[in-house]
Short mmCIF file of C-alpha atoms in Angstrom, two decimals:
data_model
loop_
_atom_site.label_atom_id
_atom_site.label_comp_id
_atom_site.label_asym_id
_atom_site.label_seq_id
_atom_site.Cartn_x
_atom_site.Cartn_y
_atom_site.Cartn_z
CA MET A 1 0.01 17.40 -26.82
CA THR A 2 0.75 15.45 -23.67
CA LEU A 3 -0.74 12.12 -22.79
CA PHE A 4 -1.80 13.10 -19.26
CA SER A 5 -2.38 16.59 -17.92
CA PRO A 6 -1.68 17.29 -14.23
CA THR A 7 -5.40 17.83 -13.67
CA VAL A 8 -6.26 14.38 -15.04
CA ILE A 9 -3.58 12.75 -12.89
CA VAL A 10 -4.83 14.42 -9.72
CA ILE A 11 -8.49 13.67 -10.44
CA ILE A 12 -7.95 9.99 -11.24
CA ALA A 13 -5.54 9.51 -8.33
CA PHE A 14 -7.60 11.24 -5.65
CA LEU A 15 -11.24 10.95 -6.75
CA PRO A 16 -11.79 7.43 -5.34
CA CYS A 17 -10.57 8.62 -1.92
CA TYR A 18 -13.71 10.70 -1.49
CA SER A 19 -15.67 7.49 -0.92
CA LEU A 20 -13.44 6.39 1.97
CA PRO A 21 -15.02 8.62 4.67
CA PHE A 22 -18.44 7.29 3.70
CA VAL A 23 -17.21 3.70 3.94
CA LEU A 24 -15.64 4.44 7.33
CA GLN A 25 -18.91 5.92 8.57
CA LEU A 26 -20.73 2.82 7.35
CA ILE A 27 -18.35 0.56 9.25
CA ILE A 28 -18.70 2.58 12.46
CA CYS A 29 -22.49 2.56 12.16
CA LEU A 30 -22.46 -1.19 11.73
CA LEU A 31 -20.13 -1.46 14.71
CA ILE A 32 -22.56 0.49 16.88
CA SER A 33 -25.46 -1.62 15.65
CA SER A 34 -23.49 -4.82 16.30
CA HIS A 35 -22.54 -3.54 19.75
CA HIS A 36 -26.17 -2.96 20.69
CA ASP A 37 -27.12 -6.38 19.35
CA HIS A 38 -24.47 -8.01 21.51
CA MET A 39 -25.58 -6.02 24.53
CA GLY A 40 -28.85 -7.88 24.36
CA GLN A 41 -27.01 -11.18 24.71
CA GLY A 42 -25.86 -11.83 28.22
CA ASN A 43 -23.36 -14.55 27.36
CA ASP A 44 -20.88 -12.39 25.38
CA SER A 45 -18.37 -10.26 27.29
CA GLN A 46 -17.89 -6.76 25.92
CA ILE A 47 -14.60 -5.04 25.19
CA SER A 48 -13.97 -1.39 24.41
CA GLY A 49 -10.56 -1.79 22.85
CA PHE A 50 -7.34 -3.73 22.45
CA LEU A 51 -3.74 -3.43 23.60
CA LEU A 52 -1.08 -3.17 20.89
CA LEU A 53 2.03 -4.73 22.44
CA GLY A 54 4.30 -3.37 19.71
CA LEU A 55 7.60 -4.78 18.51
CA SER A 56 9.33 -5.07 21.87
CA ASN A 57 8.42 -5.41 25.54
CA ASN A 58 11.67 -3.73 26.60
CA PRO A 59 11.00 -0.07 27.56
CA GLU A 60 14.64 0.81 26.94
CA LEU A 61 14.25 -0.02 23.25
CA GLU A 62 11.19 2.18 22.75
CA PRO A 63 13.14 5.44 22.10
CA LEU A 64 15.23 3.62 19.48
CA ILE A 65 12.13 2.12 17.85
CA PHE A 66 10.40 5.51 17.93
CA GLY A 67 13.31 7.28 16.26
CA LEU A 68 13.78 4.54 13.65
CA PHE A 69 10.13 4.36 12.62
CA LEU A 70 9.71 8.14 12.67
CA SER A 71 12.70 8.49 10.33
CA MET A 72 11.39 5.81 7.97
CA TYR A 73 7.92 7.34 8.00
CA LEU A 74 9.20 10.83 7.16
CA VAL A 75 11.39 9.46 4.37
CA THR A 76 8.40 7.55 2.99
CA VAL A 77 6.05 10.53 3.05
CA PHE A 78 8.42 13.16 1.69
CA GLY A 79 10.06 10.85 -0.82
CA ASN A 80 6.79 9.66 -2.35
CA LEU A 81 5.36 13.18 -2.19
CA LEU A 82 8.31 14.45 -4.23
CA ILE A 83 7.58 11.82 -6.88
CA ILE A 84 3.93 12.93 -7.07
CA LEU A 85 4.94 16.60 -7.37
CA ALA A 86 7.58 15.81 -9.99
CA VAL A 87 5.19 13.79 -12.15
CA SER A 88 2.32 16.28 -11.88
CA SER A 89 4.49 19.35 -12.57
CA ASP A 90 6.58 18.06 -15.50
CA SER A 91 4.84 17.53 -18.83
CA HIS A 92 7.65 15.20 -19.94
CA LEU A 93 6.52 12.70 -17.29
CA HIS A 94 2.87 12.58 -18.36
CA THR A 95 3.26 9.03 -19.61
CA PRO A 96 1.64 5.76 -18.47
CA MET A 97 4.69 4.58 -16.51
CA TYR A 98 4.92 7.73 -14.40
CA PHE A 99 1.14 7.96 -14.09
CA PHE A 100 1.14 4.54 -12.38
CA LEU A 101 4.20 5.54 -10.36
CA ALA A 102 2.43 8.64 -9.02
CA ASN A 103 -0.57 6.52 -8.02
CA LEU A 104 1.73 4.00 -6.33
CA SER A 105 3.45 6.79 -4.40
CA PHE A 106 0.11 8.14 -3.18
CA VAL A 107 -1.03 4.67 -2.09
CA ASP A 108 2.27 4.05 -0.29
CA ILE A 109 1.86 7.27 1.70
CA CYS A 110 -1.64 6.23 2.75
CA PHE A 111 -0.54 2.64 3.39
CA THR A 112 2.20 3.67 5.82
CA SER A 113 0.03 6.35 7.42
CA THR A 114 -2.52 3.70 8.35
CA THR A 115 -0.26 2.03 10.91
CA VAL A 116 2.91 3.97 11.77
CA PRO A 117 1.42 7.21 13.23
CA LYS A 118 -0.68 5.24 15.72
CA MET A 119 2.38 3.22 16.73
CA LEU A 120 4.43 6.40 17.24
CA TRP A 121 1.60 7.99 19.23
CA ASN A 122 1.37 4.96 21.52
CA ILE A 123 5.11 5.01 22.19
CA GLN A 124 5.12 8.76 22.84
CA THR A 125 2.13 8.65 25.22
CA GLN A 126 3.17 5.39 26.88
CA SER A 127 -0.24 3.96 26.01
CA LYS A 128 -0.90 0.78 24.08
CA VAL A 129 -4.67 1.14 23.83
CA ILE A 130 -6.58 1.26 20.55
CA THR A 131 -10.37 1.39 20.48
CA TYR A 132 -12.48 -1.32 18.87
CA GLU A 133 -13.71 1.13 16.24
CA GLY A 134 -10.18 2.38 15.61
CA CYS A 135 -8.91 -1.18 15.25
CA LEU A 136 -11.56 -2.09 12.70
CA SER A 137 -10.97 1.13 10.78
CA GLN A 138 -7.25 0.36 10.72
CA ILE A 139 -7.97 -3.11 9.36
CA PHE A 140 -10.18 -1.69 6.61
CA PHE A 141 -7.70 0.91 5.36
CA PHE A 142 -4.76 -1.47 5.75
CA ILE A 143 -6.37 -4.12 3.54
CA LEU A 144 -7.52 -1.44 1.10
CA PHE A 145 -4.10 0.06 0.46
CA ALA A 146 -2.32 -3.31 0.59
CA GLY A 147 -4.64 -4.54 -2.17
CA LEU A 148 -3.99 -1.39 -4.18
CA ASP A 149 -0.26 -2.00 -3.88
CA PHE A 150 -0.76 -5.51 -5.25
CA PHE A 151 -2.76 -4.29 -8.24
CA LEU A 152 -0.60 -1.27 -9.06
CA LEU A 153 2.61 -3.32 -8.99
CA THR A 154 0.95 -5.78 -11.36
CA VAL A 155 -0.21 -3.00 -13.69
CA MET A 156 3.29 -1.51 -13.69
CA ALA A 157 4.73 -4.91 -14.65
CA TYR A 158 2.26 -5.11 -17.54
CA ASP A 159 3.20 -1.57 -18.58
CA ARG A 160 6.88 -2.53 -18.74
CA PHE A 161 5.98 -5.69 -20.66
CA VAL A 162 4.17 -3.69 -23.35
CA ALA A 163 6.92 -1.03 -23.46
CA ILE A 164 9.75 -3.54 -23.94
CA CYS A 165 8.09 -6.38 -25.84
CA HIS A 166 5.78 -4.29 -28.05
CA PRO A 167 7.39 -0.83 -28.20
CA LEU A 168 5.75 0.17 -31.49
CA HIS A 169 2.27 -0.40 -30.09
CA TYR A 170 2.99 1.00 -26.64
CA MET A 171 1.28 4.39 -26.92
CA VAL A 172 -1.72 2.84 -28.67
CA THR A 173 -2.14 0.01 -26.15
CA MET A 174 -1.45 2.03 -23.00
CA ASN A 175 -3.80 4.86 -23.89
CA PRO A 176 -5.17 7.27 -21.27
CA TRP A 177 -8.57 5.54 -21.20
CA LEU A 178 -7.05 2.13 -20.42
CA CYS A 179 -4.68 3.53 -17.79
CA GLY A 180 -7.48 5.34 -16.00
CA LEU A 181 -9.67 2.25 -16.19
CA LEU A 182 -6.95 0.03 -14.70
CA VAL A 183 -6.51 2.37 -11.75
CA LEU A 184 -10.27 2.72 -11.23
CA VAL A 185 -10.82 -1.06 -11.30
CA SER A 186 -7.97 -1.47 -8.82
CA TRP A 187 -9.66 0.95 -6.42
CA ILE A 188 -13.10 -0.63 -6.76
CA THR A 189 -11.80 -4.19 -6.31
CA SER A 190 -9.68 -3.21 -3.30
CA ILE A 191 -12.56 -1.36 -1.62
CA LEU A 192 -14.93 -4.30 -2.07
CA ASN A 193 -12.38 -6.79 -0.78
CA SER A 194 -11.46 -4.62 2.20
CA LEU A 195 -15.09 -3.96 3.05
CA SER A 196 -16.03 -7.65 2.95
CA GLU A 197 -13.11 -8.76 5.15
CA SER A 198 -13.60 -5.91 7.63
CA LEU A 199 -17.33 -6.48 8.02
CA LEU A 200 -16.73 -10.16 8.74
CA VAL A 201 -14.76 -9.14 11.83
CA LEU A 202 -18.03 -7.75 13.24
CA ARG A 203 -19.38 -11.27 13.69
CA LEU A 204 -16.46 -12.24 15.94
CA SER A 205 -16.73 -12.22 19.73
CA PHE A 206 -13.75 -11.40 21.92
CA CYS A 207 -13.35 -12.56 25.50
CA THR A 208 -10.79 -11.46 28.04
CA GLU A 209 -7.71 -11.80 25.80
CA VAL A 210 -7.40 -8.38 24.18
CA GLU A 211 -3.62 -8.15 23.75
CA ILE A 212 -2.42 -8.01 20.14
CA PRO A 213 1.26 -9.00 19.83
CA HIS A 214 1.80 -6.53 17.00
CA PHE A 215 2.25 -2.81 16.34
CA PHE A 216 -1.08 -2.52 14.50
CA CYS A 217 -4.38 -4.36 14.17
CA GLU A 218 -3.54 -6.98 11.59
CA LEU A 219 -6.44 -9.09 10.38
CA ASN A 220 -4.96 -12.52 11.13
CA GLN A 221 -4.01 -11.42 14.65
CA MET A 222 -7.60 -10.31 15.29
CA ILE A 223 -8.94 -13.63 14.01
CA GLN A 224 -6.61 -15.56 16.31
CA LEU A 225 -7.81 -13.57 19.35
CA ALA A 226 -11.51 -14.29 18.69
CA CYS A 227 -13.43 -16.62 20.99
CA SER A 228 -16.12 -17.41 18.43
CA ASN A 229 -15.92 -19.62 15.35
CA THR A 230 -13.42 -18.14 12.86
CA PHE A 231 -13.81 -20.72 10.09
CA LEU A 232 -15.61 -18.31 7.73
CA ASN A 233 -13.07 -15.54 8.37
CA ASN A 234 -10.14 -17.85 7.62
CA ILE A 235 -11.81 -19.08 4.44
CA VAL A 236 -12.35 -15.53 3.21
CA VAL A 237 -8.74 -14.54 4.05
CA TYR A 238 -7.31 -17.51 2.12
CA PHE A 239 -9.79 -17.04 -0.71
CA ALA A 240 -8.85 -13.36 -1.08
CA ALA A 241 -5.12 -14.09 -0.87
CA VAL A 242 -5.31 -16.82 -3.52
CA LEU A 243 -7.86 -15.13 -5.78
CA LEU A 244 -6.30 -11.65 -5.71
CA GLY A 245 -2.67 -12.34 -4.86
CA GLY A 246 -2.29 -15.47 -7.02
CA PRO A 247 -3.28 -14.00 -10.41
CA SER A 248 -1.44 -10.80 -9.55
CA LEU A 249 1.78 -12.66 -8.84
CA ALA A 250 1.29 -14.86 -11.92
CA GLY A 251 0.83 -11.74 -14.05
CA VAL A 252 4.05 -10.22 -12.73
CA LEU A 253 6.04 -13.42 -13.31
CA TYR A 254 4.65 -13.83 -16.82
CA SER A 255 5.39 -10.21 -17.71
CA TYR A 256 8.98 -10.40 -16.55
CA SER A 257 9.59 -13.79 -18.16
CA ARG A 258 8.52 -12.27 -21.48
CA ILE A 259 10.60 -9.18 -20.77
CA GLY A 260 13.64 -11.35 -20.09
CA SER A 261 13.16 -13.19 -23.39
CA SER A 262 12.84 -9.92 -25.28
CA ILE A 263 15.92 -8.41 -23.64
CA CYS A 264 18.02 -11.40 -24.68
CA GLY A 265 17.21 -10.56 -28.30
CA ILE A 266 18.39 -6.95 -27.98
CA LEU A 267 21.76 -6.51 -29.65
CA SER A 268 22.87 -3.27 -28.01
CA ALA A 269 24.60 -3.77 -24.68
CA GLN A 270 23.50 -0.31 -23.58
CA ASP A 271 19.85 -1.13 -24.28
CA LYS A 272 20.20 -4.41 -22.40
CA TYR A 273 21.64 -2.66 -19.36
CA LYS A 274 18.94 0.02 -19.36
CA ALA A 275 16.12 -2.51 -19.64
CA PHE A 276 17.58 -4.84 -17.02
CA SER A 277 18.22 -1.93 -14.65
CA THR A 278 14.65 -0.65 -14.86
CA CYS A 279 13.04 -4.07 -14.52
CA ALA A 280 15.37 -5.30 -11.78
CA SER A 281 14.44 -2.32 -9.61
CA HIS A 282 10.74 -2.97 -10.03
CA LEU A 283 11.13 -6.73 -9.56
CA SER A 284 13.10 -6.30 -6.33
CA ILE A 285 10.28 -4.23 -4.80
CA VAL A 286 7.66 -6.67 -6.07
CA SER A 287 9.50 -9.68 -4.65
CA LEU A 288 9.95 -8.08 -1.22
CA PHE A 289 6.32 -6.98 -1.02
CA TYR A 290 4.74 -10.18 -2.35
CA CYS A 291 6.88 -12.66 -0.43
CA THR A 292 6.46 -11.02 2.97
CA SER A 293 2.78 -10.08 2.69
CA LEU A 294 1.56 -13.35 1.19
CA GLY A 295 3.80 -15.28 3.59
CA VAL A 296 2.18 -13.63 6.62
CA TYR A 297 -1.40 -14.26 5.52
CA LEU A 298 -1.05 -17.70 3.95
CA SER A 299 0.72 -18.99 7.07
CA SER A 300 -1.69 -17.38 9.53
CA ALA A 301 -3.25 -20.71 10.54
CA ALA A 302 0.10 -22.41 11.13
CA PRO A 303 1.95 -22.05 14.45
CA GLN A 304 4.42 -19.21 14.10
CA SER A 305 6.30 -16.70 16.21
CA SER A 306 4.44 -13.43 16.70
CA HIS A 307 7.81 -11.64 16.58
CA ALA A 308 8.64 -13.20 13.21
CA SER A 309 5.22 -12.20 11.88
CA ALA A 310 5.71 -8.63 13.11
CA VAL A 311 9.14 -8.37 11.47
CA ALA A 312 7.74 -9.68 8.17
CA SER A 313 4.91 -7.15 8.41
CA VAL A 314 7.42 -4.33 8.91
CA MET A 315 9.07 -5.32 5.64
CA TYR A 316 5.99 -4.82 3.48
CA THR A 317 4.23 -2.09 5.50
CA VAL A 318 7.18 0.24 6.17
CA VAL A 319 10.34 -0.80 4.34
CA THR A 320 8.87 -1.33 0.87
CA PRO A 321 7.02 2.03 0.70
CA MET A 322 10.20 3.73 1.95
CA LEU A 323 12.33 2.13 -0.77
CA ASN A 324 10.09 3.17 -3.66
CA PRO A 325 11.39 6.78 -3.84
CA PHE A 326 14.99 5.54 -3.88
CA ILE A 327 14.32 2.86 -6.48
CA TYR A 328 12.29 5.05 -8.83
CA SER A 329 13.89 8.48 -8.36
CA LEU A 330 17.56 8.24 -7.43
CA ARG A 331 18.16 5.77 -10.26
CA ASN A 332 15.88 7.51 -12.76
CA ARG A 333 17.28 10.42 -14.77
CA ASP A 334 13.84 11.66 -15.85
CA ILE A 335 12.66 11.96 -12.25
CA LYS A 336 15.91 13.68 -11.28
CA ARG A 337 15.50 16.26 -14.06
CA ALA A 338 11.87 16.83 -13.09
CA LEU A 339 12.82 17.38 -9.43
CA MET A 340 15.55 19.82 -10.45
CA ARG A 341 13.12 21.71 -12.66
CA PHE A 342 10.53 21.70 -9.89
CA SER A 343 13.01 23.01 -7.32
CA GLY A 344 14.15 25.65 -9.82
CA MET A 345 10.57 26.78 -10.37
CA ALA A 346 10.02 27.00 -6.62
CA VAL A 347 13.17 29.13 -6.17
CA ARG A 348 12.14 31.46 -9.01
CA LYS A 349 8.64 31.91 -7.57
CA GLU A 350 10.10 32.65 -4.13
CA THR A 351 12.46 35.23 -5.67
CA ILE A 352 9.57 36.92 -7.48
CA VAL A 353 7.50 37.05 -4.30
CA LEU A 354 10.38 38.53 -2.30
CA ALA A 355 11.05 41.08 -5.06
#
């Protein structure tokens, strides 16, 4: 009897997504209502969209940027999709660790798809315009999937802590009910946080400056462009970063400090290497994601180069999701076996169909 069936994995991973179109419709309706309210006020100038300036103002570099980001995006999508297919198709991988990994892969695909396709479209069409509604929708989904990345990386650190420090109680502690609950709470918390921060953008007024020195609508860039009072928006951004990112980072550090202490007590050199290898891979991704993302948002009020902010954003929006398949599949024998079995099943089915 397996711990997780493929059906359970798919339902728990994808069921919360059904609420996203409704939330998007709610945001757009509020946008329209806010737009009509502002139309009644003669003092506020109206804008229909923004200009995304991208990563470079040099037109000669645009083909290079297009090819680079398209390659990274395809690697991210297909790599993470392979992990999801491997975990869902192989009963040997129906364990808590791979259940969280499949959810992380799905979130990374959505996270990257929130920003990169629009950037590629703008480069291809030689247009930098994004509508006001599209910008706010991008902010909502960006914050949503960024928050999910925070929570899932923390949950995975806790999973490794229980597996290494309390191996005898692992299957009892990390039972299917608890794993599903952790993922569900992560979705609910991320949706509420994203909804609150996105709706606060509706109260902002924008004047003639509509150029965003970025390749997507990042929340702190939008706040800096506003003509109205942004004190409440900045407070909420800092509050969310400290309240959600702080405990998450503390949980990761605590988990790995305990893991390090437990590994030092392991006598077998082979066991030490295996444990350090698994945890070092996870910790490297966590460090890259946390340092760049929290650095961008916690320093949003301080004077900083827009180019430096954009580069830091690339690290946690594009590079980190792209690295996950390499970290968790190429260095993981279980995932490799599952992919080989999956490819073998696909070849056999194709042979049967052709026959």
